[in-house]
Amino acid sequence: QVHVVESGGGLVQTGGSLRLSCEASGRTAGVYTVGWFRQAPGQDRTFVAGLTWNTGSTYYADSVKGRFTISGDNARNTVYLQMNMLKSEDTAVYYCLTGNPGDYSDTKQYRYWGQGTRVTVSS
């Protein structure tokens, strides 16, 4: 019942910045957490960052701490992922997942997800 759409991906150079958006619609009441995940070619989907609306808590993977920032706009039901100081290893398809996970980093504990948006970082 919750629809999620990711956007904002594109091509950037190493050291550049990009902001991704995750827009949720439908019956979002009771869904408190949004998690960003990414999947590079030939690799598993891995956790990037998470945000819980009712507590304001955020959580980041070690690989993106100090470079990425997750934030939310409650009025627009939108969560953003500001990505700075991008590296080639950040190249991946980025997905937005929603739900009420006990573990931010566990994809199986989320209920809804989008189609992904591709980020390519050139050297």
GROMACS .gro file of N, CA and C in nm:
model
  369
    1GLN      N    1   0.081  -0.122   0.000
    1GLN     CA    2   0.000   0.000   0.000
    1GLN      C    3   0.084   0.127   0.000
    2VAL      N    4   0.215   0.114   0.017
    2VAL     CA    5   0.305   0.228   0.012
    2VAL      C    6   0.387   0.219  -0.116
    3HIS      N    7   0.385   0.327  -0.194
    3HIS     CA    8   0.461   0.334  -0.318
    3HIS      C    9   0.583   0.423  -0.296
    4VAL      N   10   0.696   0.379  -0.347
    4VAL     CA   11   0.822   0.450  -0.327
    4VAL      C   12   0.886   0.475  -0.463
    5VAL      N   13   0.931   0.598  -0.484
    5VAL     CA   14   0.996   0.635  -0.609
    5VAL      C   15   1.127   0.706  -0.578
    6GLU      N   16   1.237   0.652  -0.630
    6GLU     CA   17   1.368   0.714  -0.615
    6GLU      C   18   1.399   0.799  -0.738
    7SER      N   19   1.473   0.906  -0.717
    7SER     CA   20   1.515   0.991  -0.827
    7SER      C   21   1.643   1.065  -0.787
    8GLY      N   22   1.704   1.132  -0.884
    8GLY     CA   23   1.821   1.214  -0.857
    8GLY      C   24   1.953   1.154  -0.897
    9GLY      N   25   1.952   1.031  -0.943
    9GLY     CA   26   2.076   0.968  -0.985
    9GLY      C   27   2.130   1.030  -1.112
   10GLY      N   28   2.256   1.000  -1.141
   10GLY     CA   29   2.318   1.054  -1.260
   10GLY      C   30   2.466   1.028  -1.262
   11LEU      N   31   2.535   1.099  -1.348
   11LEU     CA   32   2.679   1.086  -1.365
   11LEU      C   33   2.750   1.205  -1.302
   12VAL      N   34   2.845   1.178  -1.214
   12VAL     CA   35   2.924   1.283  -1.150
   12VAL      C   36   3.070   1.242  -1.149
   13GLN      N   37   3.157   1.339  -1.129
   13GLN     CA   38   3.300   1.313  -1.121
   13GLN      C   39   3.342   1.286  -0.977
   14THR      N   40   3.453   1.217  -0.961
   14THR     CA   41   3.506   1.191  -0.829
   14THR      C   42   3.522   1.321  -0.751
   15GLY      N   43   3.475   1.322  -0.626
   15GLY     CA   44   3.480   1.441  -0.544
   15GLY      C   45   3.357   1.528  -0.555
   16GLY      N   46   3.269   1.497  -0.647
   16GLY     CA   47   3.149   1.575  -0.668
   16GLY      C   48   3.037   1.537  -0.574
   17SER      N   49   2.921   1.598  -0.593
   17SER     CA   50   2.806   1.577  -0.507
   17SER      C   51   2.681   1.545  -0.587
   18LEU      N   52   2.589   1.477  -0.521
   18LEU     CA   53   2.462   1.441  -0.582
   18LEU      C   54   2.360   1.424  -0.470
   19ARG      N   55   2.235   1.462  -0.496
   19ARG     CA   56   2.130   1.443  -0.397
   19ARG      C   57   2.021   1.353  -0.452
   20LEU      N   58   1.996   1.243  -0.383
   20LEU     CA   59   1.891   1.151  -0.421
   20LEU      C   60   1.764   1.180  -0.341
   21SER      N   61   1.649   1.153  -0.402
   21SER     CA   62   1.521   1.172  -0.336
   21SER      C   63   1.444   1.041  -0.332
   22CYS      N   64   1.372   1.020  -0.224
   22CYS     CA   65   1.285   0.905  -0.207
   22CYS      C   66   1.148   0.958  -0.168
   23GLU      N   67   1.053   0.950  -0.261
   23GLU     CA   68   0.918   1.000  -0.238
   23GLU      C   69   0.823   0.883  -0.212
   24ALA      N   70   0.751   0.891  -0.101
   24ALA     CA   71   0.658   0.787  -0.063
   24ALA      C   72   0.515   0.836  -0.076
   25SER      N   73   0.426   0.748  -0.118
   25SER     CA   74   0.285   0.781  -0.129
   25SER      C   75   0.202   0.660  -0.087
   26GLY      N   76   0.072   0.682  -0.074
   26GLY     CA   77  -0.016   0.576  -0.028
   26GLY      C   78  -0.036   0.584   0.122
   27ARG      N   79  -0.064   0.471   0.182
   27ARG     CA   80  -0.090   0.465   0.325
   27ARG      C   81   0.040   0.453   0.403
   28THR      N   82   0.102   0.569   0.422
   28THR     CA   83   0.233   0.572   0.488
   28THR      C   84   0.224   0.580   0.640
   29ALA      N   85   0.105   0.602   0.695
   29ALA     CA   86   0.090   0.608   0.840
   29ALA      C   87   0.135   0.477   0.903
   30GLY      N   88   0.216   0.490   1.006
   30GLY     CA   89   0.267   0.373   1.074
   30GLY      C   90   0.397   0.319   1.017
   31VAL      N   91   0.443   0.377   0.907
   31VAL     CA   92   0.572   0.342   0.850
   31VAL      C   93   0.671   0.449   0.892
   32TYR      N   94   0.767   0.414   0.973
   32TYR     CA   95   0.851   0.514   1.038
   32TYR      C   96   0.995   0.522   0.990
   33THR      N   97   1.044   0.422   0.920
   33THR     CA   98   1.184   0.418   0.884
   33THR      C   99   1.204   0.408   0.734
   34VAL      N  100   1.303   0.484   0.686
   34VAL     CA  101   1.345   0.479   0.547
   34VAL      C  102   1.492   0.443   0.542
   35GLY      N  103   1.526   0.347   0.460
   35GLY     CA  104   1.664   0.307   0.446
   35GLY      C  105   1.710   0.315   0.301
   36TRP      N  106   1.828   0.371   0.282
   36TRP     CA  107   1.891   0.372   0.150
   36TRP      C  108   1.988   0.255   0.140
   37PHE      N  109   1.977   0.180   0.031
   37PHE     CA  110   2.066   0.069   0.002
   37PHE      C  111   2.121   0.086  -0.138
   38ARG      N  112   2.230   0.018  -0.169
   38ARG     CA  113   2.285   0.026  -0.303
   38ARG      C  114   2.337  -0.110  -0.346
   39GLN      N  115   2.341  -0.129  -0.478
   39GLN     CA  116   2.387  -0.253  -0.535
   39GLN      C  117   2.475  -0.224  -0.655
   40ALA      N  118   2.600  -0.263  -0.646
   40ALA     CA  119   2.695  -0.250  -0.755
   40ALA      C  120   2.690  -0.376  -0.840
   41PRO      N  121   2.734  -0.369  -0.967
   41PRO     CA  122   2.732  -0.487  -1.053
   41PRO      C  123   2.806  -0.605  -0.992
   42GLY      N  124   2.741  -0.721  -0.990
   42GLY     CA  125   2.802  -0.841  -0.938
   42GLY      C  126   2.811  -0.849  -0.788
   43GLN      N  127   2.750  -0.756  -0.717
   43GLN     CA  128   2.756  -0.754  -0.571
   43GLN      C  129   2.617  -0.758  -0.510
   44ASP      N  130   2.612  -0.788  -0.381
   44ASP     CA  131   2.486  -0.789  -0.308
   44ASP      C  132   2.442  -0.647  -0.274
   45ARG      N  133   2.315  -0.632  -0.244
   45ARG     CA  134   2.263  -0.504  -0.200
   45ARG      C  135   2.312  -0.477  -0.058
   46THR      N  136   2.368  -0.358  -0.035
   46THR     CA  137   2.425  -0.323   0.094
   46THR      C  138   2.363  -0.195   0.149
   47PHE      N  139   2.365  -0.183   0.281
   47PHE     CA  140   2.307  -0.069   0.349
   47PHE      C  141   2.393   0.055   0.334
   48VAL      N  142   2.327   0.171   0.319
   48VAL     CA  143   2.397   0.299   0.308
   48VAL      C  144   2.362   0.391   0.425
   49ALA      N  145   2.233   0.421   0.444
   49ALA     CA  146   2.191   0.512   0.549
   49ALA      C  147   2.044   0.491   0.580
   50GLY      N  148   2.003   0.523   0.704
   50GLY     CA  149   1.866   0.508   0.745
   50GLY      C  150   1.818   0.623   0.830
   51LEU      N  151   1.687   0.647   0.827
   51LEU     CA  152   1.624   0.755   0.903
   51LEU      C  153   1.492   0.706   0.960
   52THR      N  154   1.466   0.734   1.088
   52THR     CA  155   1.339   0.704   1.151
   52THR      C  156   1.268   0.835   1.183
   53TRP      N  157   1.146   0.852   1.129
   53TRP     CA  158   1.074   0.978   1.137
   53TRP      C  159   1.041   1.020   1.280
   54ASN      N  160   0.983   0.928   1.358
   54ASN     CA  161   0.929   0.967   1.487
   54ASN      C  162   1.035   0.992   1.593
   55THR      N  163   1.155   0.944   1.573
   55THR     CA  164   1.263   0.967   1.668
   55THR      C  165   1.371   1.061   1.615
   56GLY      N  166   1.379   1.076   1.483
   56GLY     CA  167   1.484   1.156   1.423
   56GLY      C  168   1.617   1.085   1.418
   57SER      N  169   1.618   0.959   1.450
   57SER     CA  170   1.743   0.883   1.453
   57SER      C  171   1.795   0.858   1.312
   58THR      N  172   1.925   0.863   1.297
   58THR     CA  173   1.990   0.832   1.171
   58THR      C  174   2.100   0.730   1.194
   59TYR      N  175   2.132   0.657   1.089
   59TYR     CA  176   2.234   0.554   1.099
   59TYR      C  177   2.303   0.543   0.964
   60TYR      N  178   2.437   0.531   0.966
   60TYR     CA  179   2.514   0.529   0.843
   60TYR      C  180   2.608   0.411   0.838
   61ALA      N  181   2.629   0.361   0.718
   61ALA     CA  182   2.734   0.263   0.698
   61ALA      C  183   2.869   0.331   0.715
   62ASP      N  184   2.967   0.256   0.763
   62ASP     CA  185   3.099   0.312   0.787
   62ASP      C  186   3.159   0.372   0.660
   63SER      N  187   3.130   0.314   0.546
   63SER     CA  188   3.189   0.357   0.420
   63SER      C  189   3.143   0.495   0.375
   64VAL      N  190   3.033   0.545   0.430
   64VAL     CA  191   2.980   0.674   0.386
   64VAL      C  192   2.976   0.779   0.497
   65LYS      N  193   3.014   0.744   0.618
   65LYS     CA  194   3.013   0.840   0.728
   65LYS      C  195   3.102   0.960   0.698
   66GLY      N  196   3.049   1.079   0.724
   66GLY     CA  197   3.122   1.200   0.697
   66GLY      C  198   3.107   1.251   0.555
   67ARG      N  199   3.050   1.170   0.467
   67ARG     CA  200   3.031   1.210   0.327
   67ARG      C  201   2.884   1.219   0.288
   68PHE      N  202   2.802   1.128   0.339
   68PHE     CA  203   2.660   1.124   0.305
   68PHE      C  204   2.576   1.173   0.423
   69THR      N  205   2.463   1.236   0.393
   69THR     CA  206   2.370   1.281   0.495
   69THR      C  207   2.228   1.246   0.454
   70ILE      N  208   2.155   1.178   0.542
   70ILE     CA  209   2.016   1.146   0.516
   70ILE      C  210   1.928   1.244   0.592
   71SER      N  211   1.821   1.292   0.529
   71SER     CA  212   1.730   1.387   0.591
   71SER      C  213   1.591   1.367   0.534
   72GLY      N  214   1.490   1.425   0.603
   72GLY     CA  215   1.354   1.406   0.560
   72GLY      C  216   1.273   1.535   0.558
   73ASP      N  217   1.175   1.541   0.470
   73ASP     CA  218   1.078   1.650   0.462
   73ASP      C  219   0.942   1.586   0.487
   74ASN      N  220   0.892   1.600   0.610
   74ASN     CA  221   0.768   1.532   0.648
   74ASN      C  222   0.648   1.576   0.563
   75ALA      N  223   0.640   1.705   0.532
   75ALA     CA  224   0.527   1.758   0.456
   75ALA      C  225   0.519   1.696   0.317
   76ARG      N  226   0.632   1.659   0.261
   76ARG     CA  227   0.636   1.603   0.126
   76ARG      C  228   0.653   1.452   0.125
   77ASN      N  229   0.659   1.390   0.243
   77ASN     CA  230   0.682   1.247   0.252
   77ASN      C  231   0.804   1.206   0.169
   78THR      N  232   0.909   1.284   0.183
   78THR     CA  233   1.028   1.264   0.102
   78THR      C  234   1.152   1.256   0.190
   79VAL      N  235   1.237   1.162   0.160
   79VAL     CA  236   1.366   1.148   0.227
   79VAL      C  237   1.476   1.171   0.125
   80TYR      N  238   1.579   1.243   0.166
   80TYR     CA  239   1.689   1.277   0.077
   80TYR      C  240   1.817   1.208   0.123
   81LEU      N  241   1.903   1.182   0.028
   81LEU     CA  242   2.037   1.135   0.057
   81LEU      C  243   2.135   1.229  -0.013
   82GLN      N  244   2.196   1.317   0.065
   82GLN     CA  245   2.296   1.408   0.011
   82GLN      C  246   2.430   1.337   0.011
   83MET      N  247   2.487   1.322  -0.107
   83MET     CA  248   2.613   1.249  -0.123
   83MET      C  249   2.721   1.347  -0.165
   84ASN      N  250   2.822   1.361  -0.081
   84ASN     CA  251   2.934   1.449  -0.108
   84ASN      C  252   3.063   1.368  -0.116
   85MET      N  253   3.165   1.430  -0.172
   85MET     CA  254   3.296   1.366  -0.184
   85MET      C  255   3.284   1.226  -0.242
   86LEU      N  256   3.212   1.216  -0.351
   86LEU     CA  257   3.184   1.087  -0.412
   86LEU      C  258   3.309   1.020  -0.465
   87LYS      N  259   3.312   0.889  -0.452
   87LYS     CA  260   3.422   0.806  -0.498
   87LYS      C  261   3.371   0.707  -0.602
   88SER      N  262   3.463   0.649  -0.676
   88SER     CA  263   3.425   0.553  -0.778
   88SER      C  264   3.352   0.433  -0.718
   89GLU      N  265   3.388   0.395  -0.596
   89GLU     CA  266   3.324   0.282  -0.532
   89GLU      C  267   3.181   0.310  -0.488
   90ASP      N  268   3.136   0.435  -0.500
   90ASP     CA  269   2.997   0.470  -0.472
   90ASP      C  270   2.907   0.440  -0.591
   91THR      N  271   2.965   0.404  -0.704
   91THR     CA  272   2.888   0.372  -0.823
   91THR      C  273   2.800   0.250  -0.797
   92ALA      N  274   2.669   0.267  -0.815
   92ALA     CA  275   2.574   0.160  -0.788
   92ALA      C  276   2.434   0.208  -0.822
   93VAL      N  277   2.340   0.115  -0.821
   93VAL     CA  278   2.200   0.151  -0.823
   93VAL      C  279   2.154   0.168  -0.679
   94TYR      N  280   2.095   0.281  -0.648
   94TYR     CA  281   2.052   0.312  -0.512
   94TYR      C  282   1.903   0.290  -0.498
   95TYR      N  283   1.865   0.220  -0.391
   95TYR     CA  284   1.727   0.185  -0.364
   95TYR      C  285   1.679   0.244  -0.232
   96CYS      N  286   1.552   0.280  -0.228
   96CYS     CA  287   1.489   0.330  -0.107
   96CYS      C  288   1.393   0.225  -0.054
   97LEU      N  289   1.410   0.185   0.071
   97LEU     CA  290   1.323   0.088   0.134
   97LEU      C  291   1.254   0.151   0.254
   98THR      N  292   1.129   0.111   0.281
   98THR     CA  293   1.054   0.166   0.393
   98THR      C  294   0.995   0.054   0.476
   99GLY      N  295   0.975   0.082   0.604
   99GLY     CA  296   0.916  -0.015   0.694
   99GLY      C  297   0.948   0.019   0.838
  100ASN      N  298   0.947  -0.081   0.922
  100ASN     CA  299   0.979  -0.064   1.063
  100ASN      C  300   1.079  -0.172   1.106
  101PRO      N  301   1.199  -0.166   1.053
  101PRO     CA  302   1.298  -0.270   1.083
  101PRO      C  303   1.354  -0.258   1.224
  102GLY      N  304   1.387  -0.370   1.282
  102GLY     CA  305   1.460  -0.369   1.407
  102GLY      C  306   1.607  -0.343   1.384
  103ASP      N  307   1.653  -0.376   1.263
  103ASP     CA  308   1.791  -0.355   1.221
  103ASP      C  309   1.789  -0.274   1.092
  104TYR      N  310   1.841  -0.153   1.096
  104TYR     CA  311   1.840  -0.066   0.978
  104TYR      C  312   1.901  -0.132   0.855
  105SER      N  313   2.003  -0.212   0.875
  105SER     CA  314   2.082  -0.264   0.765
  105SER      C  315   2.031  -0.395   0.705
  106ASP      N  316   1.923  -0.449   0.757
  106ASP     CA  317   1.870  -0.576   0.710
  106ASP      C  318   1.758  -0.553   0.609
  107THR      N  319   1.783  -0.580   0.482
  107THR     CA  320   1.683  -0.557   0.378
  107THR      C  321   1.556  -0.637   0.400
  108LYS      N  322   1.567  -0.754   0.458
  108LYS     CA  323   1.451  -0.841   0.477
  108LYS      C  324   1.352  -0.787   0.579
  109GLN      N  325   1.391  -0.688   0.658
  109GLN     CA  326   1.303  -0.632   0.760
  109GLN      C  327   1.226  -0.510   0.711
  110TYR      N  328   1.244  -0.470   0.586
  110TYR     CA  329   1.167  -0.363   0.527
  110TYR      C  330   1.049  -0.420   0.449
  111ARG      N  331   0.944  -0.339   0.428
  111ARG     CA  332   0.821  -0.387   0.365
  111ARG      C  333   0.803  -0.336   0.223
  112TYR      N  334   0.850  -0.215   0.192
  112TYR     CA  335   0.828  -0.154   0.062
  112TYR      C  336   0.958  -0.101   0.005
  113TRP      N  337   0.965  -0.094  -0.128
  113TRP     CA  338   1.086  -0.050  -0.194
  113TRP      C  339   1.054   0.010  -0.330
  114GLY      N  340   1.148   0.086  -0.384
  114GLY     CA  341   1.131   0.147  -0.514
  114GLY      C  342   1.208   0.074  -0.622
  115GLN      N  343   1.214   0.135  -0.740
  115GLN     CA  344   1.278   0.074  -0.857
  115GLN      C  345   1.428   0.102  -0.866
  116GLY      N  346   1.476   0.197  -0.787
  116GLY     CA  347   1.616   0.232  -0.786
  116GLY      C  348   1.651   0.346  -0.879
  117THR      N  349   1.761   0.414  -0.848
  117THR     CA  350   1.814   0.519  -0.933
  117THR      C  351   1.965   0.499  -0.944
  118ARG      N  352   2.018   0.510  -1.064
  118ARG     CA  353   2.158   0.477  -1.088
  118ARG      C  354   2.249   0.596  -1.065
  119VAL      N  355   2.358   0.570  -0.992
  119VAL     CA  356   2.462   0.669  -0.966
  119VAL      C  357   2.592   0.618  -1.025
  120THR      N  358   2.654   0.698  -1.109
  120THR     CA  359   2.783   0.663  -1.168
  120THR      C  360   2.883   0.772  -1.137
  121VAL      N  361   2.994   0.733  -1.076
  121VAL     CA  362   3.100   0.827  -1.039
  121VAL      C  363   3.220   0.798  -1.126
  122SER      N  364   3.259   0.894  -1.207
  122SER     CA  365   3.371   0.878  -1.298
  122SER      C  366   3.501   0.919  -1.229
  123SER      N  367   3.610   0.857  -1.271
  123SER     CA  368   3.740   0.887  -1.213
  123SER      C  369   3.802   1.010  -1.276
   0.00000   0.00000   0.00000
